[in-house]
Coordinates of C-alpha atoms in Angstrom, one line a residue:
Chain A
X160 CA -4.4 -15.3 7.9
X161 CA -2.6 -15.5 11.2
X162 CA -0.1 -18.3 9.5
X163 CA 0.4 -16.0 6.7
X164 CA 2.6 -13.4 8.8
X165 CA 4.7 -16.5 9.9
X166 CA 4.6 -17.6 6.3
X167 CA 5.9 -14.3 5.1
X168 CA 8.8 -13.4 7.4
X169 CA 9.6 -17.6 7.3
X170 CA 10.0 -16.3 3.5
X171 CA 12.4 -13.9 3.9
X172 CA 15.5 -16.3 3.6
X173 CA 18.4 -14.0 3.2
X174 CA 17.4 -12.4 6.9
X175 CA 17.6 -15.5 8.2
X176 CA 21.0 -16.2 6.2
X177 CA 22.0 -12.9 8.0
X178 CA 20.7 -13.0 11.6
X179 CA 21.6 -16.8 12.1
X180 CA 24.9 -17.1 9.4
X181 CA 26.3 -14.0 10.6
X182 CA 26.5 -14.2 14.5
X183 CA 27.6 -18.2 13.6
X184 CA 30.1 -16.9 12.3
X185 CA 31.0 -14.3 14.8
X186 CA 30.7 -16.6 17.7
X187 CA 32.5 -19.6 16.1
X188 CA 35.2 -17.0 14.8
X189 CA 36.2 -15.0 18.3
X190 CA 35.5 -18.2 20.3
X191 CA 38.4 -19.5 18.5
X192 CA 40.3 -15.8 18.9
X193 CA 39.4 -15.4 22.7
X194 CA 40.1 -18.8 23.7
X195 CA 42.8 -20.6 22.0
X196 CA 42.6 -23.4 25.1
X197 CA 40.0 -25.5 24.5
X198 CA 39.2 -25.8 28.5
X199 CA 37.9 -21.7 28.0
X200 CA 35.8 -22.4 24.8
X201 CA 32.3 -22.9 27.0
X202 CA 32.6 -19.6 28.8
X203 CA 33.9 -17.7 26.2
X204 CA 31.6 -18.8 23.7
X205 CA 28.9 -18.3 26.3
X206 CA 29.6 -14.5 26.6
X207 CA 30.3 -14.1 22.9
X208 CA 27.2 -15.7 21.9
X209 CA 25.2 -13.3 24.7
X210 CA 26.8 -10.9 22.9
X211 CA 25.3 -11.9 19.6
X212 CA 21.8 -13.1 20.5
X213 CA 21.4 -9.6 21.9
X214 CA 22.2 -7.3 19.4
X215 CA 20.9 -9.4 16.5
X216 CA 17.5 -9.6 18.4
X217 CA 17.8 -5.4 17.7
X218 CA 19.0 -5.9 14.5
X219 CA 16.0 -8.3 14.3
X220 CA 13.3 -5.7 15.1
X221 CA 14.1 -5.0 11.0
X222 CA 10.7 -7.8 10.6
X223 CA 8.7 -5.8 12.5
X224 CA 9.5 -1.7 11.2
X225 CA 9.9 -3.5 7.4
X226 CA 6.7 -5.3 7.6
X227 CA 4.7 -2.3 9.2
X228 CA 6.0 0.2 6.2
X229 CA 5.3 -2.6 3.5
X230 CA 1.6 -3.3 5.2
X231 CA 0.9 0.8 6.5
X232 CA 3.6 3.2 5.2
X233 CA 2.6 2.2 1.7
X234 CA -0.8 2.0 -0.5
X235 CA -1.2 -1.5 1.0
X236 CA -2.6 0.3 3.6
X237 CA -5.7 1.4 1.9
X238 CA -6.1 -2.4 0.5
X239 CA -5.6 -3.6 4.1
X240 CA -7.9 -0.8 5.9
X241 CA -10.7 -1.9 3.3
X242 CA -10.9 -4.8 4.3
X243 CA -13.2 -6.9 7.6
X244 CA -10.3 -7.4 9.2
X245 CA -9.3 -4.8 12.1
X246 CA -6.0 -3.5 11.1
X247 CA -4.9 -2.9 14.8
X248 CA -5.4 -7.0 15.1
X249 CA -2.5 -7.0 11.7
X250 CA -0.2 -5.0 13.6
X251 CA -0.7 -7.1 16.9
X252 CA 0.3 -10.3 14.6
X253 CA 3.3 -8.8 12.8
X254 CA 4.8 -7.7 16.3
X255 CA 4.1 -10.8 17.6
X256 CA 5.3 -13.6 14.4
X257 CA 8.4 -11.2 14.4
X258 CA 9.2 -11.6 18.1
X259 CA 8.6 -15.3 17.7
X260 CA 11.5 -15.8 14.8
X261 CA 13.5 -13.8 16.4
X262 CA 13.5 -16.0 19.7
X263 CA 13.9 -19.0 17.3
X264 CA 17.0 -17.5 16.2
X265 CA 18.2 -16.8 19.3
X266 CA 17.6 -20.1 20.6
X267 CA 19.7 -21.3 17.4
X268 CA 22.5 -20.0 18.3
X269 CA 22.1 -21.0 22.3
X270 CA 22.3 -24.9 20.4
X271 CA 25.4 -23.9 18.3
X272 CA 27.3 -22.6 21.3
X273 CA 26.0 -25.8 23.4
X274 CA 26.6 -28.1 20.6
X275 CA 29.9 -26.4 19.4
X276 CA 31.3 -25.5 22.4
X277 CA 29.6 -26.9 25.3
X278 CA 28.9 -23.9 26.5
X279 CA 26.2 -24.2 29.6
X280 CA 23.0 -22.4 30.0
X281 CA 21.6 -23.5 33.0
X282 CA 17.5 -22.6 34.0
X283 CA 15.7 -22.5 30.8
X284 CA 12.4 -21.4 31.9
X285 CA 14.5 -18.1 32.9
X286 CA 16.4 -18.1 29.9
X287 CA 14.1 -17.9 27.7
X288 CA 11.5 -15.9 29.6
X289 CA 14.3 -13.1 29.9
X290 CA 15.0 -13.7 25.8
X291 CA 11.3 -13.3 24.7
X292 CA 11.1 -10.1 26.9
X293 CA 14.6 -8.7 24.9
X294 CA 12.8 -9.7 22.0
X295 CA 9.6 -8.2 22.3
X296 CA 11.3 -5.1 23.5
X297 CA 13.0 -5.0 20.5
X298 CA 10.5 -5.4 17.9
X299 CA 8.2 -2.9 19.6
X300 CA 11.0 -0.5 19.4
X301 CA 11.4 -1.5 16.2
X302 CA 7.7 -0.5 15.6
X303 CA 7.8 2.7 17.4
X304 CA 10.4 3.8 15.7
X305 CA 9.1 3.3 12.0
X306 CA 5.9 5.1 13.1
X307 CA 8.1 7.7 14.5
X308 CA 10.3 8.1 11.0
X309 CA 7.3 6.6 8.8
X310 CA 10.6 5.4 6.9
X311 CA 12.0 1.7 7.5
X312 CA 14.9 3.2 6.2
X313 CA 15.5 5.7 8.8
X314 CA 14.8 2.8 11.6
X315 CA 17.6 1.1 10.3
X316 CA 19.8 3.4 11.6
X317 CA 18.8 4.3 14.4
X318 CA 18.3 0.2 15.2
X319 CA 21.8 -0.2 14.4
X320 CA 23.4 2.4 16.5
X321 CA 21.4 1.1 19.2
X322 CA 22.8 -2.6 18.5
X323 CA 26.2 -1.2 18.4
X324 CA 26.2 1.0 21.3
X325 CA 24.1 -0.6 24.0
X326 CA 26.4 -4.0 24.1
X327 CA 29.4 -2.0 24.8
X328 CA 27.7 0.0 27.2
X329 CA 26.5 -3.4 29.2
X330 CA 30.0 -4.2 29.1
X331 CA 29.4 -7.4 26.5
X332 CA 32.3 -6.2 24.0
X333 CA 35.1 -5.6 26.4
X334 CA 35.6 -4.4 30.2
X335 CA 34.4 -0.5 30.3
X336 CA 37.1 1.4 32.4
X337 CA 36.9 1.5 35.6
X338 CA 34.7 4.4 37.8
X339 CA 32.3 5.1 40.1
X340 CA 29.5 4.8 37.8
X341 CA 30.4 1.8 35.4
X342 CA 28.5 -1.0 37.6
X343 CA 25.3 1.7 37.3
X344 CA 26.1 1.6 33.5
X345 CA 26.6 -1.8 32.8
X346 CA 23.1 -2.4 34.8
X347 CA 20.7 0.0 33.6
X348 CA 22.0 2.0 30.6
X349 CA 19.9 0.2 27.9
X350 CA 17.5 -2.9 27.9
X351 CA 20.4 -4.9 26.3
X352 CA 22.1 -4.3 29.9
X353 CA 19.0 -5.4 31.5
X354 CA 18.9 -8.4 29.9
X355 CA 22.4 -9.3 30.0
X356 CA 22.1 -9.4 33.7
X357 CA 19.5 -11.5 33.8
X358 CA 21.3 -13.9 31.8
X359 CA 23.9 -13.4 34.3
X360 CA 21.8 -14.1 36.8
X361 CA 20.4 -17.1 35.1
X362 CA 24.3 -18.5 34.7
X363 CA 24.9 -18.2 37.8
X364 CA 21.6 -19.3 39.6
X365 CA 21.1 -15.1 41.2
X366 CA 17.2 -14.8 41.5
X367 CA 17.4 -11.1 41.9
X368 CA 19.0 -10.3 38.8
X369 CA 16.3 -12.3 37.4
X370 CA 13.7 -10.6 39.1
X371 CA 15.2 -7.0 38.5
X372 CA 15.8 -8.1 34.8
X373 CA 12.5 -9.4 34.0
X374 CA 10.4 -6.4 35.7
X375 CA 12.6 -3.8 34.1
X376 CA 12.0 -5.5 30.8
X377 CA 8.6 -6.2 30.8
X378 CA 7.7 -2.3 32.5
X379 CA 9.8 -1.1 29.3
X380 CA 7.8 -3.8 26.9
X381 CA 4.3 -2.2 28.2
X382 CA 5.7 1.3 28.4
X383 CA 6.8 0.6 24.4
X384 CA 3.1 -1.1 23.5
X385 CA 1.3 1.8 25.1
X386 CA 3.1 4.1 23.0
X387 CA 3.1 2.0 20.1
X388 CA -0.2 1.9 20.3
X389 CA -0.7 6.0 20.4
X390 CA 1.2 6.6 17.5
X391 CA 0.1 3.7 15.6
X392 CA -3.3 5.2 16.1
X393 CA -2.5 8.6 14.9
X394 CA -0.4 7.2 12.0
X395 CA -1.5 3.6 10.8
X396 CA -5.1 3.3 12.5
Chain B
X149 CA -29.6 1.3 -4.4
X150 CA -26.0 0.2 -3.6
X151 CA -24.4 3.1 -2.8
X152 CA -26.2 6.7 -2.1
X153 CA -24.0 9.9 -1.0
X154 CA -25.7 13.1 -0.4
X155 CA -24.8 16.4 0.0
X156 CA -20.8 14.8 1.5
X157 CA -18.8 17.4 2.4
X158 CA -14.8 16.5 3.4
X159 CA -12.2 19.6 4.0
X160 CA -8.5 18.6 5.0
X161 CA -6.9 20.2 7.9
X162 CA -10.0 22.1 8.3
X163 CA -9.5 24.2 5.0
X164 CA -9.3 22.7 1.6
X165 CA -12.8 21.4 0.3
X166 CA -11.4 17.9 -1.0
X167 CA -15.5 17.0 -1.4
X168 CA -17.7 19.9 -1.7
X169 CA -21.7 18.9 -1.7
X170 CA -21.0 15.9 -3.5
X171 CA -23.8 13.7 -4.5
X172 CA -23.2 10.4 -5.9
X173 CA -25.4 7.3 -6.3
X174 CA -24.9 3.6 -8.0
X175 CA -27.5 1.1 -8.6
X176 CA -27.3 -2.5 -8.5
X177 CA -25.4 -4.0 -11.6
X178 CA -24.5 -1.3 -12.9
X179 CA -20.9 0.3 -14.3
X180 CA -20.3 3.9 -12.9
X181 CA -17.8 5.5 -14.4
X182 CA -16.3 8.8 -12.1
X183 CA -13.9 10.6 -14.4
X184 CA -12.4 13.7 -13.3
X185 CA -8.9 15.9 -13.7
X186 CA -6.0 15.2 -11.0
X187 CA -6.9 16.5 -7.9
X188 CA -10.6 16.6 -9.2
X189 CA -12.0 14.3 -5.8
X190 CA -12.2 11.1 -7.3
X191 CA -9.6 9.6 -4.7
X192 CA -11.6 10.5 -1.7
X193 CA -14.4 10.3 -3.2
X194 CA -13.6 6.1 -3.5
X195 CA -12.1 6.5 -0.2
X196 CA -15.2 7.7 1.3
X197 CA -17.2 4.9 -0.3
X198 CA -14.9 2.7 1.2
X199 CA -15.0 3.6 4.7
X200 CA -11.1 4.7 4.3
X201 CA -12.0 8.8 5.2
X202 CA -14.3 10.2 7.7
X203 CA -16.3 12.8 6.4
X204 CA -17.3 16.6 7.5
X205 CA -20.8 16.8 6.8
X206 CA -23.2 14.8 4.7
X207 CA -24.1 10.9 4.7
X208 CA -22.9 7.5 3.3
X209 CA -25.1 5.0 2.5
X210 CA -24.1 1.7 1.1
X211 CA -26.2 -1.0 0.8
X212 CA -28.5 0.8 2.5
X213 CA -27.0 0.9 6.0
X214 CA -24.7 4.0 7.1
X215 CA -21.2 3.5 6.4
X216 CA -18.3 4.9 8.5
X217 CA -15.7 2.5 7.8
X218 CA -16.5 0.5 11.1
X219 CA -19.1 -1.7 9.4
X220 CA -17.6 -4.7 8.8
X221 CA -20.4 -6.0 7.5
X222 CA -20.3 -3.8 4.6
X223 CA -16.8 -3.9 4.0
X224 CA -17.4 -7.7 3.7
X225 CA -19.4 -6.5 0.2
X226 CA -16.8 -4.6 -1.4
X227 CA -13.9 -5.3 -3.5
X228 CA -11.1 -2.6 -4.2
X229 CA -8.9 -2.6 -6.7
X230 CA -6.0 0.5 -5.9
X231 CA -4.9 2.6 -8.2
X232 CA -1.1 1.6 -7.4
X233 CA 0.2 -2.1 -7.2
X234 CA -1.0 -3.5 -3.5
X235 CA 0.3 -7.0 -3.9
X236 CA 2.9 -8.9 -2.2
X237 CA 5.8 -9.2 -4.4
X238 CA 7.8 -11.7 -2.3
X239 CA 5.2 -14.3 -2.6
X240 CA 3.6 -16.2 -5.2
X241 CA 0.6 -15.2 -6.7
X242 CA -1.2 -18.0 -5.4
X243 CA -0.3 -16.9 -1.8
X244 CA -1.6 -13.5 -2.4
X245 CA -4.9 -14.4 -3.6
X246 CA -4.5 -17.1 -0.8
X247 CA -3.9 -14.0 2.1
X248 CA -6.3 -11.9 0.5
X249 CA -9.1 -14.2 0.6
X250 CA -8.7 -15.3 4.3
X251 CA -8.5 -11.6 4.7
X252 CA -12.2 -11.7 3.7
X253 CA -12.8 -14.5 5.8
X254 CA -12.6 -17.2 3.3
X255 CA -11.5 -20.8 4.3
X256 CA -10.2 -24.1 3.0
X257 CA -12.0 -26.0 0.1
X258 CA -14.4 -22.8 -0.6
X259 CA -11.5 -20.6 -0.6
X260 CA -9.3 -22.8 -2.8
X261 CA -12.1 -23.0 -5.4
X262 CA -12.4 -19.4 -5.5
X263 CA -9.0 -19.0 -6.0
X264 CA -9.0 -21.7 -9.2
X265 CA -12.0 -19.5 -10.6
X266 CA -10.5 -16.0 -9.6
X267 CA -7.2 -17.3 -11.2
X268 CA -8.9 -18.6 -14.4
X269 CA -11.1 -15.2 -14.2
X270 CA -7.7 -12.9 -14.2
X271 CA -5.7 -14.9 -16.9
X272 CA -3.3 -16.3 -14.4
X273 CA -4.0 -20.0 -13.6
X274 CA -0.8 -21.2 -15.9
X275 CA 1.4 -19.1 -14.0
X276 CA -0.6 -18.7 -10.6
X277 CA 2.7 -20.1 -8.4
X278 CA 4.7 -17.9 -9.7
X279 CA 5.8 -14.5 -7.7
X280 CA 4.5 -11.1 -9.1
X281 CA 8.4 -10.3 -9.3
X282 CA 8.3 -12.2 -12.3
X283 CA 5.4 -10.8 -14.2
X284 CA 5.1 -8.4 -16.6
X285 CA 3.1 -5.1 -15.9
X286 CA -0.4 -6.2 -17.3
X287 CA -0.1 -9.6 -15.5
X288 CA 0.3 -7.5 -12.0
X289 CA -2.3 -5.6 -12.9
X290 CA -4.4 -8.7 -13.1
X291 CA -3.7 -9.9 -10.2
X292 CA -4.1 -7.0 -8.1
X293 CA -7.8 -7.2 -9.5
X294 CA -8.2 -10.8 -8.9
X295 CA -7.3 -9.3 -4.9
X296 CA -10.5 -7.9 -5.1
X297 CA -12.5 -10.4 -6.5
X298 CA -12.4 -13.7 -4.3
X299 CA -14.6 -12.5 -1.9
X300 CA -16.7 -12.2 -4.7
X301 CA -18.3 -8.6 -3.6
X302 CA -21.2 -6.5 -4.5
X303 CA -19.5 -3.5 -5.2
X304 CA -16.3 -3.5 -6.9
X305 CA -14.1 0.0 -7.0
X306 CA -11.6 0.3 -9.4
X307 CA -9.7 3.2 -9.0
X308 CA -7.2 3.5 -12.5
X309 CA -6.6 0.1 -12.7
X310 CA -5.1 0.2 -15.7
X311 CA -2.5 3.0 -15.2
X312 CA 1.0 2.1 -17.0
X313 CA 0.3 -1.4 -18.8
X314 CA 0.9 -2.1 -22.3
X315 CA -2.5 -1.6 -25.0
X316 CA -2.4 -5.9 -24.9
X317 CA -3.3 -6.2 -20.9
X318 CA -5.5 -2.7 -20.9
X319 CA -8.0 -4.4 -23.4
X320 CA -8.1 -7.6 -21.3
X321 CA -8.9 -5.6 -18.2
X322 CA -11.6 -3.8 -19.8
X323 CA -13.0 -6.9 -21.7
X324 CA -13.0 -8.5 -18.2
X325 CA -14.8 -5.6 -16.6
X326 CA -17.7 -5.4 -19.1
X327 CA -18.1 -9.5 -18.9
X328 CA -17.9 -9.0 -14.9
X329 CA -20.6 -7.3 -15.5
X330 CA -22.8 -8.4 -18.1
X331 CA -22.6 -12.0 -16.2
X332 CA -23.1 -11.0 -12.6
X333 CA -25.6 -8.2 -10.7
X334 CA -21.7 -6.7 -9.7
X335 CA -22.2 -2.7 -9.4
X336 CA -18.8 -1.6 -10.5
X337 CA -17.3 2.1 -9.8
X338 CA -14.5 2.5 -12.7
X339 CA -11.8 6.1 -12.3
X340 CA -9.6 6.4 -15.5
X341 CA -7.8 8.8 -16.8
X342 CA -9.1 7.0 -19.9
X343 CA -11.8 8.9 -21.3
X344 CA -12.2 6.2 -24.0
X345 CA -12.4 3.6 -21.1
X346 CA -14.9 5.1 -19.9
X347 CA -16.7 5.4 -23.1
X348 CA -16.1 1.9 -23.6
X349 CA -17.8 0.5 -20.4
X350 CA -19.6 2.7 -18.5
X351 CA -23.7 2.4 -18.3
X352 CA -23.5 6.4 -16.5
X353 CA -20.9 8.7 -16.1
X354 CA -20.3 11.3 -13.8
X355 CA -17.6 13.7 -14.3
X356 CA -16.5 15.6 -11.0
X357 CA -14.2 18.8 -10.8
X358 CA -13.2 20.7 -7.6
X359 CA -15.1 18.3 -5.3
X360 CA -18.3 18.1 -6.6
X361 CA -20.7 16.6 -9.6
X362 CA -20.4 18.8 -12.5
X363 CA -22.4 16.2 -14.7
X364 CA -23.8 12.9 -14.6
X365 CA -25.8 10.6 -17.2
X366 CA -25.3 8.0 -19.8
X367 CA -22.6 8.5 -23.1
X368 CA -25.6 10.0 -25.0
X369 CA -26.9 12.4 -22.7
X370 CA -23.4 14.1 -21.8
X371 CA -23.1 14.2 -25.7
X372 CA -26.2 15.7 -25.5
X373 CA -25.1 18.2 -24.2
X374 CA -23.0 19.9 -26.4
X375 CA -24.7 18.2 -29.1
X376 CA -24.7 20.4 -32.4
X377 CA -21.7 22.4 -32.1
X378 CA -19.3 22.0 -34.9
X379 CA -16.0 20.9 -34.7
X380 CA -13.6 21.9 -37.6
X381 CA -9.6 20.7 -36.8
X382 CA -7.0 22.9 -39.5
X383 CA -3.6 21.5 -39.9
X384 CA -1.3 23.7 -41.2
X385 CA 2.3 24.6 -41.3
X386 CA 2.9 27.5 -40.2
X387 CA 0.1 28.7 -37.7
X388 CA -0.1 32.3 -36.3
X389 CA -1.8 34.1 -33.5
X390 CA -3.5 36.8 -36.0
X391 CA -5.4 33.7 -37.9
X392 CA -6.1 32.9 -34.7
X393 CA -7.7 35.8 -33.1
X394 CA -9.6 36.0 -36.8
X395 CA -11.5 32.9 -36.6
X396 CA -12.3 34.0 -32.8
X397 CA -13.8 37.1 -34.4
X398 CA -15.7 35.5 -37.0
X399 CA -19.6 35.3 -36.6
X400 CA -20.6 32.2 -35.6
X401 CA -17.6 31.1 -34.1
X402 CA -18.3 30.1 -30.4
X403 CA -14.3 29.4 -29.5
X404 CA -10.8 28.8 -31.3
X405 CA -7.6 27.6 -30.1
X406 CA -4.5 26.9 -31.3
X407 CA -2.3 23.5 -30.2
X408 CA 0.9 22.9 -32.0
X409 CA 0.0 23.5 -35.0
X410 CA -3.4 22.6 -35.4
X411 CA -6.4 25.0 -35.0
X412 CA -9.3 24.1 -33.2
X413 CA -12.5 26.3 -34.2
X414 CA -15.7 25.9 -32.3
X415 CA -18.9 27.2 -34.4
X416 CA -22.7 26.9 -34.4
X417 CA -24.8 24.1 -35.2
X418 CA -26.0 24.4 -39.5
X419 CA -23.2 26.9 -40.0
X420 CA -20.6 26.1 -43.3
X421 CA -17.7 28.2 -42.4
X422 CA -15.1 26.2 -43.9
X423 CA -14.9 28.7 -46.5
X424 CA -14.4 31.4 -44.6
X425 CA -11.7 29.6 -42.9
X426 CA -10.0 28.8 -45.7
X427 CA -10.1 32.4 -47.3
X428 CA -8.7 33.6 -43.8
X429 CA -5.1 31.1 -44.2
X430 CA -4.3 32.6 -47.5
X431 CA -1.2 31.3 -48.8
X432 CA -0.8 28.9 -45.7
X433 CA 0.1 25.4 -46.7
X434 CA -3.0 23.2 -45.8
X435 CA -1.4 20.0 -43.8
X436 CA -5.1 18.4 -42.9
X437 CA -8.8 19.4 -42.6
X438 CA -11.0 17.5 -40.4
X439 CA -14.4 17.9 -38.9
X440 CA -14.8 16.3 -35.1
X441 CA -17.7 14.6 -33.6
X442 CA -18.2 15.6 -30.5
X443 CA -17.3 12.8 -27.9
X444 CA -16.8 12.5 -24.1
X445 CA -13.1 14.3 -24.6
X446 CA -15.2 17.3 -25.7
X447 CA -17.7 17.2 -23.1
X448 CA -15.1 17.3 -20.3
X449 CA -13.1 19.7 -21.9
X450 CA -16.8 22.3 -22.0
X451 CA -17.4 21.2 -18.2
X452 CA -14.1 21.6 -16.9
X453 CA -11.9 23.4 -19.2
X454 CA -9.3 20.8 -18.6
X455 CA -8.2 17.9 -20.9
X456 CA -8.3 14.7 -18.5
X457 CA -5.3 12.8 -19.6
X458 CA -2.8 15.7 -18.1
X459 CA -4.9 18.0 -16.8
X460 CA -4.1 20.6 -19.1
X461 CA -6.1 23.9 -18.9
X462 CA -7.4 25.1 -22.2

């Protein structure tokens, strides 16, 4: 049962066409714009791909809100609530096999901009304890938010907003002007900020980005299952 | 007995009576069918036997042992076959039945086997790696039974299962239900819109309108029940509302009505009135004369007043 979720989103080959094809592209594309001298192509290709892995983990948390609608927004529900199995333990899987591909696609695109363009990501314990974090925190608010809206649809949007805003506020799509209170943006506005300074902070060996990075994301992961679970309760449950 | 509800009462949002006093009983092996007009209780009703909807007052009993939807031990006996399509459509058929059956705790050779006999059971095993994508109505249909059947359950509900498939597949389904039965000690609770379904497969009926059991029994006994009264359909071309209120003030005319263009006159048991009928058209062209005898369709129609296929009110 428990393979089955992996089986089904491991199915669903034109997401995977779109959330490892498209930011291939993307980084390959303005690695080539950015950086015209092959010396830049590591760290330019490094921030690009950041870039990338971050927003297409939110544009990732699609698994979780698409699978929770087809599974509880829908008569499956009834199918699914009739049977032995506790549904709760359904959701827990879906949230979970959905996090899991999306780290796996992040992690392919951290070995196309290694292999490509020998970009360097040093401490990868850090790295990727900081990606599954970003991840989870994605998919959960990708959960929330369907249970919110009860429409995958709706989720979609929002999601995408999110992935288009919070990059640029974290200062991943070009420098932010200058003021008092852009360092404070590009730290805290949005877990995408978060974890873009951990990954600074893993690049460039800071323990206390880390450390503020991984709190802030997993306090915001539990915050996001507690709720999760309320409304999942009073919705799905 | 397999499934016992007394006296079940369910309200939504504190108000409308969805189940009002509802009693409802199946025994082992045997077909149930629950017929009822659209927003009759037939939904909840299933629901409740499932486990899916709390209720207000009253108790559930299935298999003996109080049923809240918690037990999972009960669940474990019960196969349910939902009224809309709850299949995967992304994956094969085979991986459905595959999910399904792990769902119910079924694992490797035993749940393979089943899966061969379930496939075989439904009509499938030719096209069984196919996905439902491909398949025509019926065949989804078929498979969303087979869903229910791997864990090979003691109860089976079957709530419309044959809603919008072609006359080829809904005579499969219903051939497959009565050998389901005949061949195993399967209780099975059938809704249709279908009176003749119904007719066709079910050892008792009960008929339920506005939340509760307005009548319950085998085909004959419901018959029964209006048993004697005379059933005389009219054709004609040009009907009018004076013939109409006429035969309605005939003697021995219990009830007329009028429906495009037939008339539908109601009259006492031992009663020839066809004359008297025929004298009140006149010059009226005569399209069709027809006595009816009376069937399930009729005894809904006395009980609730409403024709089951649409839910039309006489």
């Amino acid at each position: 049962m428990v393979r089955f979720y992996f089986m089904r989103i491991l199915k669903d080959y034109l997401a995977h066409a779109i959330f490892i094809g498209l930011p291939v592209f993307l980084i390959a594309t303005l690695t080539y714009i950015n950086a015209p001298n092959q010396v830049n192509w590591p760290e330019v290709s490094r921030v690009i791909a950041i870039l990338f892995i971050l927003m297409f983990q939110i544009f990732g948390a699609s698994y979780t809100f698409e699978g929770l609608q087809k599974d509880f927004l829908s008569p499956m529900k009834d199918r699914l609530h009739a049977t032995p199995v506790n549904p709760a333990w359904l959701v827990v899987i879906q949230i979970g096999y959905s996090t899991i591909v999306s780290l796996l696609q992040s992690l392919v695109l951290i070995g196309f901009t290694m292999f490509f363009f020998d970009a360097a990501f040093e401490n990868i314990p850090g790295l990727l304890g900081i990606l599954i974090l970003s991840a989870l925190t994605a998919q959960l608010l990708g959960g929330l938010l369907v249970l919110l809206t009860k429409s995958a649809a709706k989720s979609q949007v929002v999601m995408t907003l999110y992935a288009i805003v919070a990059p640029i506020l974290a200062g991943l799509n070009f420098e932010l002007p200058d003021s008092n209170v852009k360092p404070y943006i590009e730290k805290y506005s949005s877990p995408v900020a978060w974890a873009n300074t951990g990954l600074e902070g893993v690049h460039t060996g800071n323990a206390n980005s880390i450390i503020f990075s991984v709190l802030m994301l997993f306090g915001f992961a539990v915050l996001l299952g507690l709720l999760l679970r309320h409304f999942a309760r009073k919705v799905i449950l | 007995m397999i499934v016992q509800l007394n006296d079940v009462i369910k309200r939504y949002q504190q108000k409308r009576l969805a189940l009002d006093h509802l009693d409802f009983d199946v025994n082992k092996g045997e077909v149930v069918g629950l017929l009822g007009p659209n927003g009759a209780g037939k939904t909840t009703a299933i629901k409740t036997i499932v486990g899916l909807e709390d209720i207000d007052e009253g108790s559930v009993k299935i298999f003996g042992q109080t049923h809240n939807g918690k037990n999972q031990a009960v669940k474990k006996r019960i196969g349910l076959v939902t009224q809309e399509l709850t299949i995967y459509e992304d994956l094969s058929a085979y991986e459905n039945l595959l999910f399904f059956g792990k769902l119910y705790g079924l694992r490797g050779d035993a749940l393979k086997k089943r899966i061969e006999e379930v496939s075989k059971l439904i009509g499938l095993e030719e096209r069984i790696h196919d996905k439902p994508s491909r398949y025509s109505g019926g065949m989804k249909r078929r498979l969303n039974i087979g869903c229910a059947l791997l864990h090979e359950p003691e109860l089976i509900i079957m709530d419309e299962p044959t809603v919008g498939i072609d006359p080829q597949s809904r005579n499969y389904i219903l051939e497959f239900v009565k050998t389901l039965a005949k061949d195993s000690d399967t209780a099975i609770i059938y809704t249709s819109h279908y009176i003749e379904e119904v007719e066709a497969i079910a050892d008792r009926i009960f008929i339920i309108d506005e939340g509760h059991i307005i009548a319950k029994g085998t085909l004959d006994d419901l018959i029964a029940k209006i048993k004697g009264d005379h059933h005389t359909m009219i054709s004609v071309d040009i009907p009018s509302k004076k013939t109409l209120e006429t035969f309605k003030a005939m003697d021995d005319v219990k009830d007329a009505s009028l429906k495009d263009s037939t008339y539908h006159i109601v009259t006492l048991p031992g009663v020839n009135v066809l004359d008297a009928f025929l004298k009140t058209l006149g010059d009226t062209k005569i399209l069709q004369v027809y006595d009816k005898q009376p069937n399930l369709e009729d005894v809904f129609l006395m009980l609730t007043g409403k024709r089951l296929r649409d839910g039309e009110v006489t």
